Short mmCIF file of C-alpha atoms in Angstrom, two decimals:
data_model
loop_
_atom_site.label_atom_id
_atom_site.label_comp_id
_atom_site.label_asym_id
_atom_site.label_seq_id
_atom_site.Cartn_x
_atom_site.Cartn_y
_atom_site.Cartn_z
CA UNK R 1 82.41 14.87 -33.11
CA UNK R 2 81.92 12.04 -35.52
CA UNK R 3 78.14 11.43 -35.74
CA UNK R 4 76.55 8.09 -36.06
CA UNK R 5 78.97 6.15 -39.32
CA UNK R 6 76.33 3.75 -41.46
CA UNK R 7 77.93 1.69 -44.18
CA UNK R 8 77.12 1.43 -46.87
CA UNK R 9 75.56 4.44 -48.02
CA UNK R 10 73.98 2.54 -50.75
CA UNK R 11 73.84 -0.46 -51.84
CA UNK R 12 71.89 -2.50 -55.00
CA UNK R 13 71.50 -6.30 -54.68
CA UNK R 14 69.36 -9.32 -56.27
CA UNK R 15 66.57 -10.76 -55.26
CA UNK R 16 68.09 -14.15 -52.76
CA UNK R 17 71.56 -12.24 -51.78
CA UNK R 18 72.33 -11.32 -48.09
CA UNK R 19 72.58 -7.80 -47.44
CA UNK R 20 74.89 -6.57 -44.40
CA UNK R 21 74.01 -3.00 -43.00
CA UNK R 22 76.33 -1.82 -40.35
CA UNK R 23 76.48 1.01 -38.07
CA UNK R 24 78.59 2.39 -35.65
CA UNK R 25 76.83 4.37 -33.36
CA UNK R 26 77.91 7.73 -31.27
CA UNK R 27 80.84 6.75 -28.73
CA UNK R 28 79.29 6.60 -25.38
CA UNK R 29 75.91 5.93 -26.17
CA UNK R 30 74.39 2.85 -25.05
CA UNK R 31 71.07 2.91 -26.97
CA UNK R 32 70.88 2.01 -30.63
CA UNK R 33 67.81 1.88 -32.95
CA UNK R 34 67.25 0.19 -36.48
CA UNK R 35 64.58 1.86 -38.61
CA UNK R 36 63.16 1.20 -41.60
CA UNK R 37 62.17 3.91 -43.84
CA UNK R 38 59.26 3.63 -46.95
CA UNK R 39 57.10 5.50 -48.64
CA UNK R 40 54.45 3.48 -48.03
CA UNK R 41 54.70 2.93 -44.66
CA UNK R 42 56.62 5.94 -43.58
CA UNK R 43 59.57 5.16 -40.53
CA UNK R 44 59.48 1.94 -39.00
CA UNK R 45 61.36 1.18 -35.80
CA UNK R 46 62.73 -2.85 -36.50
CA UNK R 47 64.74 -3.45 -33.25
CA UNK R 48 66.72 -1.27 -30.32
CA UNK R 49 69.66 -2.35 -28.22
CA UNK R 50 69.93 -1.54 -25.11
CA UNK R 51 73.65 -1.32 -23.59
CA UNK R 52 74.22 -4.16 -26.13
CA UNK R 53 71.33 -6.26 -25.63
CA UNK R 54 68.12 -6.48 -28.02
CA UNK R 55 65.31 -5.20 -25.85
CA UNK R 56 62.55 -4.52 -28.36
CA UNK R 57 62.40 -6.44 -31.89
CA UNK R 58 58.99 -6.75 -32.69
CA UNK R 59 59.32 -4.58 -35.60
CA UNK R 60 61.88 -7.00 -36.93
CA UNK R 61 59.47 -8.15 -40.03
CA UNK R 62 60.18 -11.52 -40.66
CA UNK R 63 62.85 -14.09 -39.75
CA UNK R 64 64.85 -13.03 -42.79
CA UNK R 65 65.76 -9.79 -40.58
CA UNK R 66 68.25 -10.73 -37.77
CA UNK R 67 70.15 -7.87 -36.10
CA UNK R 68 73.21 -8.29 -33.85
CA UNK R 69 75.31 -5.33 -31.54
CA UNK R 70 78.68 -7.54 -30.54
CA UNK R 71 80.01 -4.79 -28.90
CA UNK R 72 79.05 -1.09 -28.04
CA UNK R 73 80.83 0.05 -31.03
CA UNK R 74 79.03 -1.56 -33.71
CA UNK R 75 76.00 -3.28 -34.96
CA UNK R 76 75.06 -5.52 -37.74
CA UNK R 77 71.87 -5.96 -39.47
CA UNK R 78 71.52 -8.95 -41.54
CA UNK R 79 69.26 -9.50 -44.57
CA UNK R 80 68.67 -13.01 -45.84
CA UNK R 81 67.66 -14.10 -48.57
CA UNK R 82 66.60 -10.35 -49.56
CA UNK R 83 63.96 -9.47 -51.32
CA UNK R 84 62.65 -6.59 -53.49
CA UNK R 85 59.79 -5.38 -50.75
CA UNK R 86 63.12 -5.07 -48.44
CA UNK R 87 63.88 -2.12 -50.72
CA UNK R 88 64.31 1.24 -48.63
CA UNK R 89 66.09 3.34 -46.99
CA UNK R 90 67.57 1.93 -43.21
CA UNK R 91 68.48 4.35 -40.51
CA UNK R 92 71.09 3.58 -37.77
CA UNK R 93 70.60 5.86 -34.57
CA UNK R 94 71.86 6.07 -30.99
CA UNK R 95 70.86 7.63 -27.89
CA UNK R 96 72.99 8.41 -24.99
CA UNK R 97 72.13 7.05 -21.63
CA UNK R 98 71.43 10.36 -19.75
CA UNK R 99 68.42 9.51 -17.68
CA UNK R 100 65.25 11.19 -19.25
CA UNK R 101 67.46 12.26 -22.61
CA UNK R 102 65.50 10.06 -25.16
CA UNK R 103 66.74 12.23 -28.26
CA UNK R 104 68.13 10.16 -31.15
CA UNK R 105 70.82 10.70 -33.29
CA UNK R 106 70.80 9.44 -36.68
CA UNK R 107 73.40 8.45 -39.32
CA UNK R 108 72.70 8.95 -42.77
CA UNK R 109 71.36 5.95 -43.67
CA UNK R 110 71.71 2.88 -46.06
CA UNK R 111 69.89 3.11 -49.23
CA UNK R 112 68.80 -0.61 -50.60
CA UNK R 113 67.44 -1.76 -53.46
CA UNK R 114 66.60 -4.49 -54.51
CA UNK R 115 66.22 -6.01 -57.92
CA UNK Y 1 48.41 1.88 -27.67
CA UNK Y 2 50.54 4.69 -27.75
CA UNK Y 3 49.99 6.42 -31.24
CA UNK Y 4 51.22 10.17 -32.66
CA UNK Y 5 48.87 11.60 -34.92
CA UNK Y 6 50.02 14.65 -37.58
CA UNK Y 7 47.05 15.87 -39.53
CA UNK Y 8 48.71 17.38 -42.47
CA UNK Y 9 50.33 14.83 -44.88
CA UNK Y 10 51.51 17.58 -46.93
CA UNK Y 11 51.21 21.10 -47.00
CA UNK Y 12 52.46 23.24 -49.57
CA UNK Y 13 53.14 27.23 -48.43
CA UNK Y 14 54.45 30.26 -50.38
CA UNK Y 15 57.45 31.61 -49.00
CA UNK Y 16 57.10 34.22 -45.87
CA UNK Y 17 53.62 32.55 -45.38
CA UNK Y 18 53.18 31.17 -41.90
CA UNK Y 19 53.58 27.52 -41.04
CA UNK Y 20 51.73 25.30 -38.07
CA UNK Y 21 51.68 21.36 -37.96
CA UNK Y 22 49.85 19.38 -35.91
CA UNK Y 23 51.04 16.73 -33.45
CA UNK Y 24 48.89 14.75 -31.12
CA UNK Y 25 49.82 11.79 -29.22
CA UNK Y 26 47.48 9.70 -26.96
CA UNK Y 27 49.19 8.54 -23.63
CA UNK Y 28 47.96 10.08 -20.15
CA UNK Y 29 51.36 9.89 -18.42
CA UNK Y 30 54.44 11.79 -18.44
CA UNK Y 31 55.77 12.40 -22.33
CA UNK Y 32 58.63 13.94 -24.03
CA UNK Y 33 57.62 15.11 -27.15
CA UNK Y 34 60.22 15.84 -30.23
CA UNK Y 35 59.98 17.35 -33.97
CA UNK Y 36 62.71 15.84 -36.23
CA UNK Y 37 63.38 17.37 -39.78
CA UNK Y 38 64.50 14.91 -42.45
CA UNK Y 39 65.77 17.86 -45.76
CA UNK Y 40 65.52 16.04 -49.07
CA UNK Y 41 68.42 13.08 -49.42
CA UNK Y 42 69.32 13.55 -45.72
CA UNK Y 43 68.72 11.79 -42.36
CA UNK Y 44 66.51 13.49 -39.72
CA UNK Y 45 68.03 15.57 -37.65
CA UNK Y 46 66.75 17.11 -34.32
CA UNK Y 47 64.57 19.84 -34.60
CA UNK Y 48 63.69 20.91 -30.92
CA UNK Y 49 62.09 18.46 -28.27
CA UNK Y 50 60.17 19.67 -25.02
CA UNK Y 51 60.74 17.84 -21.48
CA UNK Y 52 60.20 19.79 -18.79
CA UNK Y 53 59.49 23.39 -18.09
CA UNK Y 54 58.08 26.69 -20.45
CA UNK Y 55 55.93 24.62 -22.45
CA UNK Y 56 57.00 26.82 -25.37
CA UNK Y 57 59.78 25.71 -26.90
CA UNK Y 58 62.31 27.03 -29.77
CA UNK Y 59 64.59 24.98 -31.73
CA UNK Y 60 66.87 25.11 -34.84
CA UNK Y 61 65.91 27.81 -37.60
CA UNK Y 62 63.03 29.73 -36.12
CA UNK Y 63 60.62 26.69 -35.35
CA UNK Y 64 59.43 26.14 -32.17
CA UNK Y 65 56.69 24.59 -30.91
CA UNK Y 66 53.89 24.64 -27.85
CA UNK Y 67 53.14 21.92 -25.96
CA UNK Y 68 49.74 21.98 -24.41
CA UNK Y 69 48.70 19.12 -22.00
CA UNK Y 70 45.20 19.45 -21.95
CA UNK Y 71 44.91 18.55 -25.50
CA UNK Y 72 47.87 16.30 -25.83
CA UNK Y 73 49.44 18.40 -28.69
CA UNK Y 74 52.55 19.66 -30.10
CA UNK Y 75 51.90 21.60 -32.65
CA UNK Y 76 54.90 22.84 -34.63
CA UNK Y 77 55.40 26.32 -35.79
CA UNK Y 78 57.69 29.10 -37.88
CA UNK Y 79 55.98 32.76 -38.17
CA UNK Y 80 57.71 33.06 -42.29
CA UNK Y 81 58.92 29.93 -43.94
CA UNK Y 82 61.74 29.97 -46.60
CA UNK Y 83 62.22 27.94 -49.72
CA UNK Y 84 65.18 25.91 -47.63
CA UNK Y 85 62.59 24.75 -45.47
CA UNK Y 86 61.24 22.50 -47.88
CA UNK Y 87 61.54 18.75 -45.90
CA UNK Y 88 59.63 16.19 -44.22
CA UNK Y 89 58.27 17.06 -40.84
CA UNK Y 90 58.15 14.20 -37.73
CA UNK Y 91 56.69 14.49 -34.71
CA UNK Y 92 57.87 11.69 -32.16
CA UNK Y 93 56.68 10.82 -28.39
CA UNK Y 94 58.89 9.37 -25.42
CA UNK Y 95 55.97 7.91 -23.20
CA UNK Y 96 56.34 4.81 -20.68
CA UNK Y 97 60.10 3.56 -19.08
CA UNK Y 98 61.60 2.21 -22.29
CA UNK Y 99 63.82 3.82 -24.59
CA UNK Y 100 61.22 4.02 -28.45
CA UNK Y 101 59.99 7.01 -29.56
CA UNK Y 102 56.58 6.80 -31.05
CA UNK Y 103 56.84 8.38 -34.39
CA UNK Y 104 53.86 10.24 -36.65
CA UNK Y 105 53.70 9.33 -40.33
CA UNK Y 106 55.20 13.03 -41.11
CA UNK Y 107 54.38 16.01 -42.79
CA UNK Y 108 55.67 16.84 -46.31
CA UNK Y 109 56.54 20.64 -46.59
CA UNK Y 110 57.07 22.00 -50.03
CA UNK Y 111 57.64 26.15 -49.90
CA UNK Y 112 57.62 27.48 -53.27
CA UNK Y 113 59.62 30.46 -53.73
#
C-alpha cells in the first residue's frame, strides 16, 4: 500500500517566493492534517480537512499560509511571500474515517528552507 | 484546554537499561491516547495507541505502554532499549468529537551503545 506521497521532499527558496507543498493522502481516507514541525516549537497542527472541507485552521499562522484539498486525492499548501521563520520541516497525514480510529498516518514530509 | 504533558525532554540510556516516559493529558472525558516514534530523518510512525479494553497495551518493537485513568497517564515503556531505538518520542491524545490529536512536545531518546 502506497503510504501518504508529500512532494517535494525538500525544497530551498528565497526570502518573498511562493512555496507549494502538496500531498496526496492514503486512498480512502477522508481526514487530512498539515503540521508544522520546529525545533523550537516542536509539532504544530496548521489546518485539517475533513472529507474535503477545512474544519480546523487556527493553527494556520498568518494569512501568508492558505491551504486548499480540491479533491480527496490531494491537497495544496500555499506559502506566500515566504519567509525564513517559515523554515521547517511540514508533515502531510491522513486518517481514515472508521468511527473512533483517530490514528494518523504520515508521509515523509517536506523539508523547507528558507534563505 | 486540552494539553499532553511529557516530563522528560530528553533522556539519554545505556543500552539494555530500562526505559519509561511519561505522558499526561488533562481532559475528564473519554480519550484515546497514542505514542508515535519519529527515528532520525524520518516521519513519525505509529507506535501503539490504547482505545478501549486491557489498559496495557503493546506495540511495535517491545514498547508498550499502561494507561491508568485515575491519573490521566500513559506512560511509555521497553524493559532493555537498543542503540536503534535512538528517536524522538510523542505522546498524542484524541479527546472531544473532532478529529486533532493533542500532541506533547516529545521526548528525545539517545541510547548509547
Amino acid at each position: 500500500d502506497a503510504g501518504v506521497i508529500q512532494s517535494p521532499r525538500h525544497e530551498v527558496t528565497e526570502m518573498g517566493q511562493e512555496v507549494t507543498l502538496r500531498c496526496k493522502p492514503i486512498s480512502g481516507h477522508n481526514s487530512l492534517f498539515w503540521y508544522r514541525q520546529t525545533m523550537m516549537r516542536g509539532l504544530e497542527l496548521l489546518i485539517y480537512f475533513n472529507n474535503n472541507v477545512p474544519i480546523d485552521d487556527s493553527g494556520m499562522p498568518e494569512d501568508r499560509f492558505s491551504a486548499k484539498m480540491p479533491n480527496a486525492s490531494f491537497s495544496t499548501l500555499k506559502i506566500q511571500p515566504s519567509e525564513p521563520r517559515d523554515s521547517a520541516v511540514y508533515f502531510c497525514a491522513s486518517s481514515p474515517p472508521t468511527s473512533g480510529t483517530d490514528t494518523q498516518y504520515f508521509g515523509p514530509g517536506t523539508r523547507l528552507t528558507v534563505l | 484546554a486540552q494539553s499532553v504533558s511529557q516530563h522528560n525532554h530528553h533522556v539519554i540510556l545505556s543500552e539494555a537499561a530500562s526505559l519509561e516516559l511519561g505522558c499526561n493529558y488533562s481532559y475528564g472525558g473519554t480519550v484515546n491516547l497514542f505514542w508515535y516514534v519519529q527515528y532520525p530523518g524520518q516521519h513519525l510512525q505509529l507506535l501503539l495507541k490504547y482505545f478501549s479494553g486491557d489498559p496495557l497495551v503493546k506495540g511495535i518493537k517491545g514498547f508498550e505502554a499502561e494507561f491508568i485513568k485515575s491519573k490521566f497517564s500513559f506512560n511509555l515503556r521497553k524493559p532493555s532499549v537498543q542503540w536503534s531505538d535512538t528517536a524522538e518520542y510523542f505522546c498524542a491524545v484524541h479527546a472531544g468529537n473532532n478529529r486533532k490529536l493533542i500532541w506533547g512536545l516529545g521526548t528525545s531518546l539517545a541510547v548509547n551503545p
